[in-house]
Coordinates of C-alpha atoms in Angstrom, one line a residue:
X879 CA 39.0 -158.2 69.1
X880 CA 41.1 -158.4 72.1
X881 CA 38.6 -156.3 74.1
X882 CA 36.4 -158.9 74.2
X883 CA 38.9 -161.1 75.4
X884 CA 39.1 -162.3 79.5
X885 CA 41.9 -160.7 81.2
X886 CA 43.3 -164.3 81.4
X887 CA 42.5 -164.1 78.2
X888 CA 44.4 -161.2 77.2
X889 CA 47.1 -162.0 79.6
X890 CA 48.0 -165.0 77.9
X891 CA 47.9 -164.0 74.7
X892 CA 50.3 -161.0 75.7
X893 CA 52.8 -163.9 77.2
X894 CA 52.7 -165.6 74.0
X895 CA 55.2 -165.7 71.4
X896 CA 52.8 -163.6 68.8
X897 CA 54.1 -160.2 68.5
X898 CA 50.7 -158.3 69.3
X899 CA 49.0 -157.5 71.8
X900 CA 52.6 -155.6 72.9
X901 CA 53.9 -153.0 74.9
X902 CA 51.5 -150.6 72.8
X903 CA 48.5 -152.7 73.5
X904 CA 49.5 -152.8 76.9
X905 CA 50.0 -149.0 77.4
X906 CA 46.3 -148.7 76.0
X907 CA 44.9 -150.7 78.5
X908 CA 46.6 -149.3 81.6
X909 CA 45.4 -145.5 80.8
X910 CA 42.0 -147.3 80.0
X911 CA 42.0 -149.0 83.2
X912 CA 43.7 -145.2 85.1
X913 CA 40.6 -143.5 83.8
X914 CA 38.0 -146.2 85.1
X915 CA 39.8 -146.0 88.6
X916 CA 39.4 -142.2 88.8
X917 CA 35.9 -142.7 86.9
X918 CA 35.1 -145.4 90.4
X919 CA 36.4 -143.0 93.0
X920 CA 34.0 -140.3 91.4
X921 CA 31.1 -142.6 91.5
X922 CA 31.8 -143.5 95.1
X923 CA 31.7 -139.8 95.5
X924 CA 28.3 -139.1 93.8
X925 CA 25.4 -139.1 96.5
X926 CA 27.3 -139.4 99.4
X927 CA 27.2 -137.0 102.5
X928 CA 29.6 -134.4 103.2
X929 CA 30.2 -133.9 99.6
X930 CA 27.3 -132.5 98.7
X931 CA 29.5 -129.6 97.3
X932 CA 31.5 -131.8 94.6
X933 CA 28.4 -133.2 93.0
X934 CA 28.0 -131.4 90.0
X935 CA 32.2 -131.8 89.4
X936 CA 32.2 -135.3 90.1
X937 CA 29.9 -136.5 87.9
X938 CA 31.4 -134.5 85.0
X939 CA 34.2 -136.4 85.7
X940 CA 32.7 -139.7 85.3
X941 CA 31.7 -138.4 81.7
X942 CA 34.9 -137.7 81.4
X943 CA 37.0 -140.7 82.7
X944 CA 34.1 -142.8 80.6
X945 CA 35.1 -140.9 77.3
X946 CA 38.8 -141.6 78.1
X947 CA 38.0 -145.1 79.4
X948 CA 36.6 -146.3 75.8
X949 CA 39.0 -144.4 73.9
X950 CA 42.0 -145.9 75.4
X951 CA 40.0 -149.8 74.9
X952 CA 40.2 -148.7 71.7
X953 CA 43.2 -148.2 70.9
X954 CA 44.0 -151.8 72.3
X955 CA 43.1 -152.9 69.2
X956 CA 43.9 -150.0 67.1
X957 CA 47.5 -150.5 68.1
X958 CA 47.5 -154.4 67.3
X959 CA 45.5 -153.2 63.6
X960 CA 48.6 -150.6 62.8
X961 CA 51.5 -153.1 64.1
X962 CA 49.7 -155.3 61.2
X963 CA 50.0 -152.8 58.8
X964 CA 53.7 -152.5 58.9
X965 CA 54.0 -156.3 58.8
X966 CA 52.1 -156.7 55.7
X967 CA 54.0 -154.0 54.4
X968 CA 57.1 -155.7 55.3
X969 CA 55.8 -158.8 53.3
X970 CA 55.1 -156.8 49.7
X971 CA 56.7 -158.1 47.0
X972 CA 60.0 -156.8 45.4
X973 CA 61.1 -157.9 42.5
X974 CA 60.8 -155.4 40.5
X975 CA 62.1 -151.2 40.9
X976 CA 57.9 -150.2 40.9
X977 CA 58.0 -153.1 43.4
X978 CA 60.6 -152.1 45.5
X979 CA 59.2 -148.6 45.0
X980 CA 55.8 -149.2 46.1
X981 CA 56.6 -151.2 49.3
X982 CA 58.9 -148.4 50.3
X983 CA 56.1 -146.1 50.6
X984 CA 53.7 -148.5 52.3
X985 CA 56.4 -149.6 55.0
X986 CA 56.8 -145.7 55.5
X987 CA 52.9 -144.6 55.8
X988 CA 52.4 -147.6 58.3
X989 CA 55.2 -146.8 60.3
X990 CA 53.6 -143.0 60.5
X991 CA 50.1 -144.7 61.2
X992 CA 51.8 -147.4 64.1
X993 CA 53.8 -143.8 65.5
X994 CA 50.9 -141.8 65.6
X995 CA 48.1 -144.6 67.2
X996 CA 50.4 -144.6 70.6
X997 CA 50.8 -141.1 70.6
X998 CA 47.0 -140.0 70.8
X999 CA 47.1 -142.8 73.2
X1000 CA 49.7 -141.0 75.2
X1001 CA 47.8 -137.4 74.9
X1002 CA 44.5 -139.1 75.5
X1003 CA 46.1 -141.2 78.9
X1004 CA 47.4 -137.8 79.9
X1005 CA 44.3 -136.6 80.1
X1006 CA 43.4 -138.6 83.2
X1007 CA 45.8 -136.5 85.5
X1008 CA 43.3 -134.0 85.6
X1009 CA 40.7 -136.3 86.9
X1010 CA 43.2 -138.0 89.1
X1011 CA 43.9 -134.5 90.7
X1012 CA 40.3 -133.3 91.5
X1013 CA 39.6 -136.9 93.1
X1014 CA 42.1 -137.3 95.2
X1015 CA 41.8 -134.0 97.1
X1016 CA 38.0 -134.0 96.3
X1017 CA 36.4 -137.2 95.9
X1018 CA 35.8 -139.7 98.6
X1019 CA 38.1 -139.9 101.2
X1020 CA 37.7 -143.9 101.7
X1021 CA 38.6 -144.1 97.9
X1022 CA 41.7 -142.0 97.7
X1023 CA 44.1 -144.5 97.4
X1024 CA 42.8 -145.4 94.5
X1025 CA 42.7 -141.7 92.7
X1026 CA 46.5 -142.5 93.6
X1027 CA 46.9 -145.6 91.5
X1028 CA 45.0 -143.8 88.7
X1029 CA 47.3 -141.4 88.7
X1030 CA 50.5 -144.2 88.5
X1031 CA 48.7 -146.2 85.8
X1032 CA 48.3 -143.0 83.8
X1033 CA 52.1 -142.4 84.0
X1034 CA 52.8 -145.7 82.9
X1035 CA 50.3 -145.5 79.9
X1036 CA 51.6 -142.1 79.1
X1037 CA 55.6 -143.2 79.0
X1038 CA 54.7 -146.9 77.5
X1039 CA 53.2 -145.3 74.8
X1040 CA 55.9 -142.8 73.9
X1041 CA 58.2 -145.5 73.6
X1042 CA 56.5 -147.1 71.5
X1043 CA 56.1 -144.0 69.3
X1044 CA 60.1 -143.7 69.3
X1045 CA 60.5 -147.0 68.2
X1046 CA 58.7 -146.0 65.0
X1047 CA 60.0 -142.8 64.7
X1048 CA 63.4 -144.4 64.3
X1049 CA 62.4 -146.0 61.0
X1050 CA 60.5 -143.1 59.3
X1051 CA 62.4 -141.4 56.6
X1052 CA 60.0 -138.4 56.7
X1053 CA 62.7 -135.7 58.8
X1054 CA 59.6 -132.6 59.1
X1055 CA 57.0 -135.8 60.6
X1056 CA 59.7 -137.1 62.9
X1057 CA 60.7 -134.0 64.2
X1058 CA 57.1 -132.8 64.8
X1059 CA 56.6 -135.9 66.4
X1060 CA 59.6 -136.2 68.5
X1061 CA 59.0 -132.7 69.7
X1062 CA 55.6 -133.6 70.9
X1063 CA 56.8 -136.7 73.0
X1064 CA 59.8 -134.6 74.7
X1065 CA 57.3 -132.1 76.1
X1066 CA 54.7 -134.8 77.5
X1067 CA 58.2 -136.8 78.7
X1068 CA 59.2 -133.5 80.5
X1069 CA 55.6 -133.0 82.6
X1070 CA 54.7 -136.4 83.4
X1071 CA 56.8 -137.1 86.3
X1072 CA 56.3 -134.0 87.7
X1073 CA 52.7 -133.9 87.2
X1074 CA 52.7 -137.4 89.2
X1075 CA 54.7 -136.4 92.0
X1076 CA 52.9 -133.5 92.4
X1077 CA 49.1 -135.7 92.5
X1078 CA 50.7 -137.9 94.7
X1079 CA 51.9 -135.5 97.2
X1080 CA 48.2 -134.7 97.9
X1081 CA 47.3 -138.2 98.9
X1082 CA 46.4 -137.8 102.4
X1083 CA 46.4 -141.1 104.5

């Protein structure tokens, strides 16, 4: 499993010439690594004085940014498993019309799966703006800079990820799945930068 890989580890194996991990991979790991920086900043808030007041909300985050933290590791993977999918779909045999007929179909259900794996991915890395909000203005001052880079590395997961469902969504024969879909990635493309910018804004230095 690439999770269990170093970061060199990983690193290299991304600068290879093998196909996976990709940009999907990739966009899993930077919301997994947005929600374990706004996860840190809420730890360095826990038990510290002058916050006495943002206790009880900080450590819900934590639960929360841990939730989001695994998920996201997981989809790592889950990308790499559904990029696999369409691959071996690509190699089923077709000589023959059920052949031809039957590959058809299992190129088109993995494309679906390898378009919908990056899209929970993108909702899930979403997510974290919430977090990213309530430490920066809330959680420990000393630490805010790095509420800030959760917040950037959630952007980046969010719009990595929806490219990588478009890519698929190009492919995909289905017009009511597509369109569904499509819609779904044009309203989380239209609130992201703005969401950002306004977190950011709040960054006191």
């Amino acid at each position: 499993m690439l999770i269990e890989k170093t970061v060199r580890g990983f690193v290299e194996e991304t600068a290879s010439s093998a196909p996976v991990p990709g940009g999907g991979s990739v966009a899993a790991l930077s919301g997994s690594i947005a929600a374990a920086l706004s996860e840190m900043v809420a730890n360095l808030t826990v038990g510290k004085k002058g916050y006495e007041e943002v206790q009880d909300e900080m450590k819900t985050i934590i639960e929360k940014a841990k939730a989001l933290r695994e998920k996201l590791l997981e989809d790592i993977d889950r990308d790499c498993k559904a990029f696999d999918k369409v691959m071996d779909a690509f190699k089923m045999p077709k000589e023959t019309d059920e052949e031809k007929e039957a590959r058809k179909n299992a190129i088109q259900s993995a494309l679906k799966e390898a378009a919908l794996v990056p899209l929970e991915a993108a909702k899930d890395a979403f997510r974290i703006f919430e977090l990213a909000d309530v430490v920066v203005v809330k959680g420990n001052k000393n630490a805010v800079t790095d509420g800030a880079v959760s917040c950037m590395m959630a952007r980046t997961a969010v719009l990595s990820a929806l490219l990588n469902v478009k890519i698929n969504l190009a492919s995909i024969k289905d017009e009511e799945f597509v369109e569904k879909l499509s819609k779904e990635v044009a309203e989380l493309e239209s609130k992201v930068n703005e969401v950002e910018m306004e977190i950011l804004k709040k960054v006191v230095l």
